[in-house]
Amino acid sequence: MPLFSRAFIAGAALLSAGIAAPASAACRDVRHLGEAYIACSFDPQTNDLRIYNKDRAGVPFSSFRALSLELRRRGQYLIFAMNGGMYQEDLSPVGLHVEEGTEQTPLNTNPGWGNFHMLPNGVFHVDGGKAGVIAAEAYRLAGIKPRFATQSGPMLVVDGALHPRFLPDSDSLRTRNGVGVATNGKVVFAASKRPVRFHVFATLFRDALDCPNALFLDGTISSLYAPEINRHDRLFPLGPIIAVVADFPR
């Protein structure tokens, strides 16, 4: 467990009042093919990665602030967070959602309209100090039973290959965010600083971030909580949230 200064504990009190506190998220600026991104990496063996949607009363958190306040009541604090997949109007997940080993929403491989249904879509899962990104059908066949999981789509990179429907000259430009697992086992989150194409965003994960498998989380809504770089996005209500948390020192 990392050690934290008294200054950090005081900062956490400020966070409960809505003021961002310092944290130790490994975030950096990345340039790739002329575009700018923020990338944040975490080792699942030493960092506690979790996925949230609703509080204990069954109410969606909908914001990083609400999740942070709930964690504080549990004796924990929020190091990093990112919106973690697509959701319905009531903020419930569109696809698979697993918390603490309990499947709250089943895997969704139905055909349909929109990015989520641009097959293959995929699953980000965490368990036992390991994390993975895998196409949804492969997840089903593998019989994976994770501690935490969220489904989104489309897959950006599958075993080193870009999604077959991505076009280098597409006119679809959006602010985008996603997650991948690098060859060293670290989980890498990335968000573009301005609108980009799917194709270039996927090559970011494959070629610049060393992720042979990566998953698109959302576009436009893309939200990031990283106090280290003074980011606490509040523009949109959020469904699933991927978070890195830690216990307060006792």
XYZ file of C-alpha atoms in Angstrom:
250
model
C 0.000 0.000 0.000
C 1.472 3.404 -0.926
C 2.291 5.918 1.778
C 0.663 9.332 1.767
C 1.613 12.587 3.410
C -0.497 14.569 5.808
C -0.839 17.105 3.028
C -2.595 14.487 0.919
C -5.010 13.612 3.722
C -5.821 17.287 4.096
C -6.300 17.444 0.347
C -8.790 14.588 0.512
C -10.876 16.676 2.898
C -10.878 19.413 0.294
C -11.999 16.890 -2.292
C -15.067 16.072 -0.220
C -15.924 19.732 -0.579
C -15.542 19.518 -4.327
C -11.905 20.661 -4.596
C -9.470 18.368 -6.375
C -6.707 16.924 -4.213
C -3.277 15.758 -5.398
C -2.859 12.128 -6.425
C -0.250 9.811 -7.848
C -1.805 8.862 -11.176
C 0.867 8.051 -13.758
C -0.506 10.417 -16.420
C 1.453 11.889 -19.277
C 0.986 13.803 -22.509
C 1.383 11.747 -25.665
C 1.737 12.963 -29.247
C 0.818 10.542 -32.011
C 0.359 11.228 -35.719
C -0.025 14.940 -35.059
C -2.676 14.564 -32.340
C -2.432 15.148 -28.589
C -3.619 12.737 -25.896
C -3.511 12.148 -22.162
C -2.458 8.616 -21.216
C -2.543 7.220 -17.669
C -1.061 3.828 -16.767
C -1.661 1.628 -13.722
C -0.288 -1.735 -12.684
C -3.213 -3.958 -11.567
C -0.848 -5.853 -9.270
C -0.206 -2.760 -7.160
C -3.231 -0.566 -7.876
C -6.840 -1.307 -6.918
C -8.861 -1.003 -10.146
C -12.624 -1.208 -9.814
C -15.782 -0.502 -11.798
C -18.846 1.255 -10.399
C -22.314 2.229 -11.550
C -24.701 2.615 -8.582
C -24.383 3.341 -4.893
C -25.662 1.045 -2.130
C -29.152 2.532 -2.478
C -29.244 1.634 -6.178
C -28.823 5.219 -7.379
C -26.336 5.820 -10.206
C -23.307 7.786 -9.060
C -23.479 9.809 -12.307
C -20.368 11.835 -11.395
C -16.830 11.451 -10.118
C -17.680 13.684 -7.172
C -20.537 11.460 -5.997
C -18.340 8.374 -6.256
C -15.532 10.117 -4.390
C -17.838 11.083 -1.526
C -19.158 7.525 -1.249
C -15.646 6.116 -1.214
C -14.678 8.522 1.528
C -17.530 7.187 3.676
C -16.008 3.733 3.172
C -12.542 4.890 4.245
C -11.206 5.051 0.711
C -10.342 7.749 -1.787
C -10.291 8.153 -5.541
C -6.910 8.284 -7.291
C -8.129 8.211 -10.899
C -11.356 7.634 -12.815
C -12.710 7.555 -16.353
C -16.173 7.009 -17.776
C -16.274 3.288 -18.332
C -18.625 2.330 -21.124
C -21.904 3.176 -22.794
C -25.160 3.438 -20.927
C -28.925 3.815 -21.215
C -30.909 6.983 -20.496
C -31.248 5.881 -16.858
C -27.413 5.579 -16.676
C -27.543 1.775 -16.482
C -24.982 -0.135 -18.585
C -25.842 -1.133 -22.159
C -23.769 -4.294 -21.852
C -21.964 -6.487 -19.347
C -21.401 -4.998 -15.914
C -19.770 -6.944 -13.081
C -19.036 -5.604 -9.603
C -17.388 -7.652 -6.851
C -17.943 -10.839 -8.829
C -21.676 -10.245 -9.289
C -22.984 -9.872 -12.834
C -25.434 -6.979 -12.697
C -26.015 -6.688 -16.460
C -25.441 -9.554 -18.928
C -23.150 -9.605 -21.946
C -24.766 -7.908 -24.948
C -23.808 -9.164 -28.411
C -27.069 -8.219 -30.108
C -26.939 -6.450 -33.480
C -27.970 -2.821 -33.473
C -27.141 0.765 -34.327
C -24.299 2.852 -32.990
C -20.744 2.403 -31.811
C -21.555 -0.183 -29.158
C -22.935 -2.543 -31.807
C -20.050 -2.029 -34.251
C -18.924 -5.617 -33.810
C -16.664 -6.793 -32.445
C -17.309 -4.913 -29.247
C -15.494 -5.988 -26.121
C -14.983 -6.300 -22.390
C -12.500 -4.754 -19.974
C -12.124 -7.019 -16.945
C -10.093 -7.052 -13.728
C -9.405 -9.832 -11.236
C -6.596 -11.135 -9.057
C -4.052 -8.464 -9.895
C -4.544 -8.917 -13.619
C -6.590 -7.042 -16.224
C -7.607 -7.785 -19.770
C -9.374 -6.447 -22.819
C -11.066 -9.055 -24.974
C -13.683 -9.201 -27.743
C -17.136 -9.984 -26.377
C -17.618 -13.346 -28.099
C -14.153 -14.467 -27.023
C -15.053 -13.419 -23.478
C -18.174 -15.567 -23.603
C -16.302 -18.599 -24.939
C -13.482 -18.231 -22.415
C -15.891 -18.460 -19.478
C -14.118 -15.633 -17.645
C -15.523 -14.892 -14.181
C -13.959 -11.552 -13.208
C -14.250 -9.476 -10.084
C -15.033 -6.384 -12.169
C -15.965 -5.981 -15.838
C -17.547 -3.515 -18.227
C -18.564 -3.897 -21.860
C -18.295 -1.222 -24.519
C -17.671 -0.971 -28.210
C -16.229 -1.128 -30.655
C -12.955 -2.865 -29.966
C -10.161 -0.591 -31.124
C -7.461 -3.246 -31.452
C -7.887 -7.026 -31.449
C -4.709 -9.097 -31.133
C -2.702 -6.354 -32.802
C -5.156 -5.719 -35.656
C -7.274 -2.589 -35.980
C -11.055 -2.927 -36.087
C -11.855 -3.748 -39.739
C -14.412 -0.944 -40.120
C -12.070 1.906 -39.204
C -11.227 4.164 -42.153
C -8.089 6.351 -42.257
C -10.048 9.099 -44.035
C -13.330 8.878 -42.097
C -15.187 12.161 -41.558
C -16.322 11.062 -38.067
C -14.314 13.191 -35.643
C -15.010 12.987 -31.913
C -13.217 13.447 -28.617
C -12.586 9.818 -27.698
C -11.421 7.776 -24.734
C -10.506 4.133 -24.313
C -8.622 1.510 -22.356
C -6.024 -1.086 -23.268
C -3.695 -3.517 -21.594
C -0.038 -3.156 -22.565
C 2.303 -6.077 -23.163
C 3.810 -5.453 -19.702
C 0.386 -6.043 -18.105
C -0.299 -2.429 -17.186
C -3.721 -0.921 -17.827
C -3.512 2.157 -20.051
C -6.290 4.737 -20.249
C -6.193 7.385 -22.960
C -8.297 10.387 -23.948
C -7.864 12.651 -26.938
C -7.490 16.380 -26.360
C -9.515 17.182 -29.463
C -11.747 15.285 -31.910
C -10.016 12.413 -33.733
C -10.925 9.533 -36.041
C -11.375 5.982 -34.782
C -8.505 4.840 -36.995
C -5.870 7.165 -35.552
C -7.159 6.583 -32.004
C -6.767 2.831 -32.458
C -3.221 3.224 -33.786
C -2.409 5.251 -30.662
C -3.063 2.193 -28.516
C -1.361 -0.284 -30.840
C 1.675 1.703 -31.964
C 2.338 4.296 -29.236
C 0.977 2.652 -26.069
C 1.978 -0.959 -26.844
C -1.531 -2.361 -26.360
C -2.322 -5.355 -28.610
C -5.932 -5.205 -27.360
C -7.832 -1.987 -26.664
C -11.447 -0.980 -26.194
C -13.302 2.224 -27.058
C -15.196 3.598 -24.063
C -17.052 6.591 -25.507
C -16.890 9.710 -27.618
C -17.765 13.316 -26.803
C -18.827 12.270 -23.279
C -15.182 11.296 -22.631
C -14.522 12.264 -19.015
C -11.439 12.072 -16.858
C -10.651 12.456 -13.167
C -6.929 12.869 -12.576
C -6.061 15.387 -9.825
C -2.371 15.099 -10.651
C -3.015 17.015 -13.863
C -5.911 19.079 -12.485
C -8.615 17.228 -14.434
C -12.068 16.763 -12.941
C -14.547 16.696 -15.810
C -18.175 17.432 -14.924
C -19.898 18.125 -18.258
C -21.989 14.963 -18.561
C -23.810 12.490 -16.301
C -21.920 9.201 -16.286
C -22.965 5.571 -16.329
C -20.270 2.995 -15.524
C -17.086 4.449 -14.027
C -13.687 2.753 -14.036
C -11.726 3.863 -10.984
C -8.421 3.424 -9.210
C -8.983 3.604 -5.456
C -6.939 3.293 -2.259
C -7.568 3.020 1.474
C -6.821 5.928 3.764
C -3.872 5.144 6.051
C -5.008 3.928 9.442
